[in-house]
Tab-separated table of C-alpha atoms in Angstrom:
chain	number	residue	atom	x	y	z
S	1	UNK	CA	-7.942	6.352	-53.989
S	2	UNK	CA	-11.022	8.422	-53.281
S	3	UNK	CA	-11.186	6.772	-49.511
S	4	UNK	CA	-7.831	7.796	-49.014
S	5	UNK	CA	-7.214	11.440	-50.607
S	6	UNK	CA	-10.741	12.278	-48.322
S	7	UNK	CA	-8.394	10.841	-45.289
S	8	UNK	CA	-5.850	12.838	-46.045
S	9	UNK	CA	-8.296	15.966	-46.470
S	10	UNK	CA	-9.552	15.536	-42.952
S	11	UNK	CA	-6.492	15.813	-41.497
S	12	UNK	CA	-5.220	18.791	-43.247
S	13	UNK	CA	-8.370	20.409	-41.827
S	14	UNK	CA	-7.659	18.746	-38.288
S	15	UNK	CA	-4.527	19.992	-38.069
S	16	UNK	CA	-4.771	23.433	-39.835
S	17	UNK	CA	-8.129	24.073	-37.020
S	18	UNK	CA	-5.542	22.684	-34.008
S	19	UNK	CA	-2.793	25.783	-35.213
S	20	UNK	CA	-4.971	28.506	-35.364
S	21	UNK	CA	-5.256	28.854	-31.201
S	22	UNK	CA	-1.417	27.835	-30.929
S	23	UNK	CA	-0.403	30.658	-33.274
S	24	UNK	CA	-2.863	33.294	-31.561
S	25	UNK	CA	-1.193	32.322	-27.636
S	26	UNK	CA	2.140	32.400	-29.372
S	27	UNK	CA	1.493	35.899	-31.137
S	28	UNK	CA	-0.268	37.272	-27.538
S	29	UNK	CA	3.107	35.969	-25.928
S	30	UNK	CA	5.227	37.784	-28.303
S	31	UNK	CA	3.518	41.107	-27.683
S	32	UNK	CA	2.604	40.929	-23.731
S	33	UNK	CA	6.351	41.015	-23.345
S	34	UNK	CA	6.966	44.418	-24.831
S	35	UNK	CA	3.935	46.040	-23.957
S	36	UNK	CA	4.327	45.343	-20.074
S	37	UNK	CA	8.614	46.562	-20.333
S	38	UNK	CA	7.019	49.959	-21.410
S	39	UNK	CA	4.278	49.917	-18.853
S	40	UNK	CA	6.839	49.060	-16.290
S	41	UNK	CA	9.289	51.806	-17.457
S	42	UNK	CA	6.822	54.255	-17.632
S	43	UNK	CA	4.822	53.472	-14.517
S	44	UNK	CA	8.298	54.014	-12.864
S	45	UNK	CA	9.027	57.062	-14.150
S	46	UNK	CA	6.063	59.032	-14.272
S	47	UNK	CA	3.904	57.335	-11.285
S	48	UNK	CA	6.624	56.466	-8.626
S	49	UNK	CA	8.614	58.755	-9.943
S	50	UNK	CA	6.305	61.841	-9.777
S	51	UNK	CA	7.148	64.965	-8.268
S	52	UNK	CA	4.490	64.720	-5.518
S	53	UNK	CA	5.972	61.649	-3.888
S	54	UNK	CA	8.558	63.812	-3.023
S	55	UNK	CA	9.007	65.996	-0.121
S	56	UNK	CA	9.359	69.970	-2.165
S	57	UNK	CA	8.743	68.562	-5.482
S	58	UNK	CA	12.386	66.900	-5.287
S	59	UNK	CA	12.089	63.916	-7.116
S	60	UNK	CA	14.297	61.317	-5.654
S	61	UNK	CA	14.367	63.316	-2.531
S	62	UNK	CA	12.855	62.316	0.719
S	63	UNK	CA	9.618	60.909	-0.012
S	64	UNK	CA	6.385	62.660	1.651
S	65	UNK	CA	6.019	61.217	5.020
S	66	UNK	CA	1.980	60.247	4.373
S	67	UNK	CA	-0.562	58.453	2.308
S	68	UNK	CA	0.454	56.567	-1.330
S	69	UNK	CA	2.967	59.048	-2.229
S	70	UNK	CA	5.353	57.611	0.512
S	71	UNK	CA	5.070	53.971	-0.500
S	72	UNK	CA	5.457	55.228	-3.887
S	73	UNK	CA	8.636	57.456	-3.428
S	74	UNK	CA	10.207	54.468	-1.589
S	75	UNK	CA	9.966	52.426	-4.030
S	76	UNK	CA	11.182	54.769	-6.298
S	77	UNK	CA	14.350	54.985	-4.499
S	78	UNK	CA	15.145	51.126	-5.233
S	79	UNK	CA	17.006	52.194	-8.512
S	80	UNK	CA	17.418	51.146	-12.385
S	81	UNK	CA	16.433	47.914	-11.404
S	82	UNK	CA	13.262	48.650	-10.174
S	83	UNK	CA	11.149	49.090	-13.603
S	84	UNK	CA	12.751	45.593	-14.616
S	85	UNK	CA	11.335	43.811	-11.516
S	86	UNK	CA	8.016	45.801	-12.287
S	87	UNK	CA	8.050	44.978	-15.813
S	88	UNK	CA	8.535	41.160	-14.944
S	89	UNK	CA	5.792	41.387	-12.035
S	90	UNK	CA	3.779	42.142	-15.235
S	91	UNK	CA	4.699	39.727	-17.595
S	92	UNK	CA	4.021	37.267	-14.645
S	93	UNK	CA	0.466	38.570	-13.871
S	94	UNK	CA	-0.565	38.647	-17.456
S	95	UNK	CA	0.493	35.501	-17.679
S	96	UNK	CA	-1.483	34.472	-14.389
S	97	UNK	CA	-4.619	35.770	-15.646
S	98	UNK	CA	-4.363	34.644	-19.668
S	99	UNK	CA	-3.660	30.715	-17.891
S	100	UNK	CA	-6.361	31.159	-15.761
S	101	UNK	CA	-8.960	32.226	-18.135
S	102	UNK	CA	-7.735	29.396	-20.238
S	103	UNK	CA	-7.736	26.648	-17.998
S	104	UNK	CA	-11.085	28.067	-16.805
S	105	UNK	CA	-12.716	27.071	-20.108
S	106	UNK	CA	-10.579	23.808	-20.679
S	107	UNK	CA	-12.214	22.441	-17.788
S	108	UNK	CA	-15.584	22.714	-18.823
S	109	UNK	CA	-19.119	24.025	-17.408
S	110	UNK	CA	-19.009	21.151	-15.465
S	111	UNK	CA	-15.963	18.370	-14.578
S	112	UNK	CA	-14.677	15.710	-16.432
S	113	UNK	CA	-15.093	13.087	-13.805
S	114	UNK	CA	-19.028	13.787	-13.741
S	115	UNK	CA	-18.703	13.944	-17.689
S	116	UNK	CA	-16.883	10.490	-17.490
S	117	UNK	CA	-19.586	9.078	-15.069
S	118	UNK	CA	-22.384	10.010	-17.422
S	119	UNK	CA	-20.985	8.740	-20.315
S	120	UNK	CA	-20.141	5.157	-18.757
S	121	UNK	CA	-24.028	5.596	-18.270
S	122	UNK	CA	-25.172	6.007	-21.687
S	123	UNK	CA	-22.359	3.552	-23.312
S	124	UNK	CA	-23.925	0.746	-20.560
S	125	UNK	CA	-27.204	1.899	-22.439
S	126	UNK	CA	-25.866	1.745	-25.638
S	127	UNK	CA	-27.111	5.314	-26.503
S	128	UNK	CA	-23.770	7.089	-28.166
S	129	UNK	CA	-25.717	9.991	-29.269
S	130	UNK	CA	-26.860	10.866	-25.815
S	131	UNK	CA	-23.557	10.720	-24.906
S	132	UNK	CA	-21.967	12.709	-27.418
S	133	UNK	CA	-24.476	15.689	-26.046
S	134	UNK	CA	-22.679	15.615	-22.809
S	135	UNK	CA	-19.705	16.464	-24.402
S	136	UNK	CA	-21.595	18.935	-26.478
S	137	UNK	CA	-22.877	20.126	-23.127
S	138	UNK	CA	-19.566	20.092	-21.302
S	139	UNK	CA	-17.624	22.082	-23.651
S	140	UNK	CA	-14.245	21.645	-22.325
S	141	UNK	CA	-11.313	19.598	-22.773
S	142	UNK	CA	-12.111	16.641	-21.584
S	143	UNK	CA	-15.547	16.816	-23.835
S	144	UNK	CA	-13.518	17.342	-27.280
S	145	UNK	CA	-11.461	14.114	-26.324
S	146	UNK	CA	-14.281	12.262	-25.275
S	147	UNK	CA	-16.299	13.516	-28.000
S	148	UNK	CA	-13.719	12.725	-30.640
S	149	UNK	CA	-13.445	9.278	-28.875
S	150	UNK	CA	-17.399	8.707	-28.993
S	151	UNK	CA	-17.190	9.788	-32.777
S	152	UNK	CA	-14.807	6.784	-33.608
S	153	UNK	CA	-16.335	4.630	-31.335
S	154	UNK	CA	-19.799	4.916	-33.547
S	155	UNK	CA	-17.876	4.376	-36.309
S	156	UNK	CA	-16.436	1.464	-35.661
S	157	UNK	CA	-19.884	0.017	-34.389
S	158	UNK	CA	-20.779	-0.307	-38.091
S	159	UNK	CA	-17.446	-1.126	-39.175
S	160	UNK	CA	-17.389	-5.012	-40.455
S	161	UNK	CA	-13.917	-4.963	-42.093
S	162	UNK	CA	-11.806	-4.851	-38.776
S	163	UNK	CA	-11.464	-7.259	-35.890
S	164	UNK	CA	-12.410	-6.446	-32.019
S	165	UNK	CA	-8.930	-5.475	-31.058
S	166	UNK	CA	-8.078	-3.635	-34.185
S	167	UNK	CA	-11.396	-1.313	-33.489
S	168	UNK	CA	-10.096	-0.975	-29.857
S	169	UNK	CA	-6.839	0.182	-31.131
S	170	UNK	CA	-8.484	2.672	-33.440
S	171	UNK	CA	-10.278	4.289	-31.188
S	172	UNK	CA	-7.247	4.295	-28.945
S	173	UNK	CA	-5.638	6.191	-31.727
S	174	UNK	CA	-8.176	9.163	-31.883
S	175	UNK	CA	-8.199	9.795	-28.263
S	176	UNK	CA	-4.603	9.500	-27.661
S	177	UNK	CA	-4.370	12.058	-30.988
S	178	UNK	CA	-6.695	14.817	-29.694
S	179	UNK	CA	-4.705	14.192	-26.417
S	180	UNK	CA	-2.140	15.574	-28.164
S	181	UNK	CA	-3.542	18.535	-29.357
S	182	UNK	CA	-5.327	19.394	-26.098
S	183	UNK	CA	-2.219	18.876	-23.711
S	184	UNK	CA	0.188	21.122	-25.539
S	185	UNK	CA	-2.741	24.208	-25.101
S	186	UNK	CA	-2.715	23.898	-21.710
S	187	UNK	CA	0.641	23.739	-20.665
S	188	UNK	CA	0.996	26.837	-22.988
S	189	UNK	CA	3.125	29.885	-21.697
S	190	UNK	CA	3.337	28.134	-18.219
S	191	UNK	CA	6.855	28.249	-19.301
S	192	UNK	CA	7.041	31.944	-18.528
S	193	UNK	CA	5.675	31.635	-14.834
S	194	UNK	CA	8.222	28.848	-14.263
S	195	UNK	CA	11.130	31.094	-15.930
S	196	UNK	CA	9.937	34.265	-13.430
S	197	UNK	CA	9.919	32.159	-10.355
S	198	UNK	CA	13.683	32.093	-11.072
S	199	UNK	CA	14.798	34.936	-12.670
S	200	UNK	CA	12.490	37.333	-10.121
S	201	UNK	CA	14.819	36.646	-7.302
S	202	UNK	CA	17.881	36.425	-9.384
S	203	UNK	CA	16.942	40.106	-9.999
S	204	UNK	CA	16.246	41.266	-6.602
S	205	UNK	CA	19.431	39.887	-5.591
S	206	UNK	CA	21.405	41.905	-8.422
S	207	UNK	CA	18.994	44.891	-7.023
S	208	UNK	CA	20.218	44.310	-3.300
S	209	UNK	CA	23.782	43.698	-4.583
S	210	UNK	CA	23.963	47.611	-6.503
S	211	UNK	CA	22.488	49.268	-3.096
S	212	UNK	CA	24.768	47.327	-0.566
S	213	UNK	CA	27.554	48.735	-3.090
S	214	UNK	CA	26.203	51.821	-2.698
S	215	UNK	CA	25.510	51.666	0.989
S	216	UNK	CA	29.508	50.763	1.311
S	217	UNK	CA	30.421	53.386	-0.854
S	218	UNK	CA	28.631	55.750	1.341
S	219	UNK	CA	31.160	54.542	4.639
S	220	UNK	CA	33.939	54.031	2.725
S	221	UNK	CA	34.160	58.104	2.064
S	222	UNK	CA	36.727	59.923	4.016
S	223	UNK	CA	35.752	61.277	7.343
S	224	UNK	CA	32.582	60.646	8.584
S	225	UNK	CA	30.088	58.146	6.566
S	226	UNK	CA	27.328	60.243	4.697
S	227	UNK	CA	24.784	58.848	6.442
S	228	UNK	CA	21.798	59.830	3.437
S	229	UNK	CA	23.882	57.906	1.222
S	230	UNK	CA	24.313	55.071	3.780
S	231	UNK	CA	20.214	54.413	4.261
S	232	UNK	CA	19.699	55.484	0.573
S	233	UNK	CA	21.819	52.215	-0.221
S	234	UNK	CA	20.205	50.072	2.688
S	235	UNK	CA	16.428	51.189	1.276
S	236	UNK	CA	17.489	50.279	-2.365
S	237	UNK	CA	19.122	46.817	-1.598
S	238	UNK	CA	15.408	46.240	0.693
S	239	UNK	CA	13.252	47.402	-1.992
S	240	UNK	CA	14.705	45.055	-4.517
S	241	UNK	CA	14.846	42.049	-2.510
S	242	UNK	CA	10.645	42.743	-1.150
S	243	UNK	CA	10.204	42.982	-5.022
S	244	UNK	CA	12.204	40.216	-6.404
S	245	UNK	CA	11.041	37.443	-3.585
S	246	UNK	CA	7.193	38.837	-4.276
S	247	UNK	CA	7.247	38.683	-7.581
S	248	UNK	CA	8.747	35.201	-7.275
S	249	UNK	CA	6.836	34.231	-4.619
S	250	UNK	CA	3.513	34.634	-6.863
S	251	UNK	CA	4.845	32.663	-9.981
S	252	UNK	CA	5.573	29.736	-7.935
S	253	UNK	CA	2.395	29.833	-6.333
S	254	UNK	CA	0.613	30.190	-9.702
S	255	UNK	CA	2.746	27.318	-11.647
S	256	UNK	CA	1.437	24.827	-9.085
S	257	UNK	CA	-1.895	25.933	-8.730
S	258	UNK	CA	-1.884	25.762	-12.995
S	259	UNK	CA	-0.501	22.221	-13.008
S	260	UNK	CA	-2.214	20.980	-10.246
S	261	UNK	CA	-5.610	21.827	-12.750
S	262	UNK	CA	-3.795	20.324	-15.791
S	263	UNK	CA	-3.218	16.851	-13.932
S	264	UNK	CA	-6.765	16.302	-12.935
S	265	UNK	CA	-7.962	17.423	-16.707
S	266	UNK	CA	-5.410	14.893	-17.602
S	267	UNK	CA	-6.714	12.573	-15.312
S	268	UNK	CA	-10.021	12.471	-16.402
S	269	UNK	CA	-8.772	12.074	-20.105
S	270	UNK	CA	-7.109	8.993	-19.101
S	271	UNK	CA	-9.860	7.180	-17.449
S	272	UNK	CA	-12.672	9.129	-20.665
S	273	UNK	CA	-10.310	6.785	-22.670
S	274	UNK	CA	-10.103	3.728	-20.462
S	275	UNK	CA	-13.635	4.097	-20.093
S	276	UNK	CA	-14.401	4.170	-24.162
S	277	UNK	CA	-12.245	1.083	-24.637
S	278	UNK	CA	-13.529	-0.868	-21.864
S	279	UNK	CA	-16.835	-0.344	-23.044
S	280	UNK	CA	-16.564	-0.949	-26.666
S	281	UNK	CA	-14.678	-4.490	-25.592
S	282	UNK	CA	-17.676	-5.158	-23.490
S	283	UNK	CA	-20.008	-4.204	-25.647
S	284	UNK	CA	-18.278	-6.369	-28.829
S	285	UNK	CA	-16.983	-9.579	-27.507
């Protein structure tokens, strides 16, 4: 009763430790989103939209005809939807770097495939402790799996009550557990840079639809075409599109480059836990 209320004690603690970093990304995700709308909304109304991009003061005039004011002014002109695509440029960068500085740390001060290749070299040794200090010494995620691995792998050299295979299987169990605690982290919020690599060039093409509209507005006047109106719509239709394909451009980019760095931590999980098993079956015929 005692063996089994401890048990159950442990893995309150396990799992209560494992949400605290889930409910900190999820309360930075719920925040980032808001925060960068405003930025975006103001930087378009009081940065492109101040008075010195424009030639006389004019704001959505002609925009000065040198230096950052005239990019600025331009961009300006690209309409309502403009501080949307900037707000979602943003999100996506935030995003970008908050992944990065993530993944950074998940893989460790060095990788897991040199982390895996010393620790086949101490379990051929026989000398668990030594390494359970590469792990310590890694300090990424393929060190907590191994680590927890290594931890139930010393356990169950003392163990007498279970068979061979049933120790395998336990040990199995643990890695394939903190697996799933690890994974999950990760993977976190990449659904946002995956959601912007769509929606990014949905909006540019809404953007380009509302200045072609424009721009046909503009010839379909009576008389003679107004020809400011005309390249007013053409700019604003270009201006969303440069934004929206960017902006999209950058997410997809980013998703891949993230992913491609989650496979090969996940890769070196997988062969940390091939390489635990295989050893402890070696080691305990």
């Amino acid at each position: 009763m005692a063996e089994t209320k401890t048990t159950v004690t442990a893995a309150a603690a396990k799992t209560t430790t494992s949400h605290q970093p889930k409910k900190s990304s999820n309360m930075f995700a719920v925040l980032a989103v808001p925060i960068c709308l405003v930025i975006g909304i103001l930087f378009y109304i009081f940065v492109l939209g101040s008075p010195a991009n424009f030639q006389g003061g004019v704001v959505g005039g002609h925009p000065v005809e040198e230096g950052i004011g005239k990019w600025f002014g331009t961009v300006y002109q690209g309409g309502p939807i403009v501080p949307i695509l900037i707000t979602v440029l943003l999100i996506c960068l935030t995003f970008v770097i908050e992944r990065f500085l993530y993944l950074s740390k998940a893989k460790g001060k060095f990788s897991g495939a040199e982390l895996v290749r010393k620790v086949q070299y101490h379990l051929a040794n026989k000398n668990v402790d030594a390494a359970l200090a590469e792990c310590d010494k890694q300090q990424g995620s393929v060190g907590n799996v191994i680590k927890a691995g290594l931890k139930k792998y010393k356990e169950m050299m003392t163990n007498t009550e279970l068979d061979t295979d049933q120790k395998i299987l336990t040990i199995k169990n643990e890695i394939e557990e903190t697996t799933a605690l690890e994974l999950p982290m990760m993977e976190k919020n990449l659904v946002f840079l995956s959601t912007i690599a769509s929606i990014a060039t949905l909006l540019g093409l809404f953007g380009t639809v509302l200045g072609m509209i424009r721009a046909f507005a503009a010839m379909a006047t009576g008389g003679a075409p107004d020809s400011a109106q005309l390249a007013g719509g053409i700019s604003e239709a270009l201006i969303n599109t440069a934004l929206g394909i960017g902006t999209s451009a950058i997410s997809i980019i980013m998703y891949n480059y993230f992913t491609t760095n989650i496979d090969s931590i996940t890769y070196a999980i997988d062969e940390s836990g091939f390489t635990l098993t295989q050893s402890f079956a070696a080691n305990h015929k």
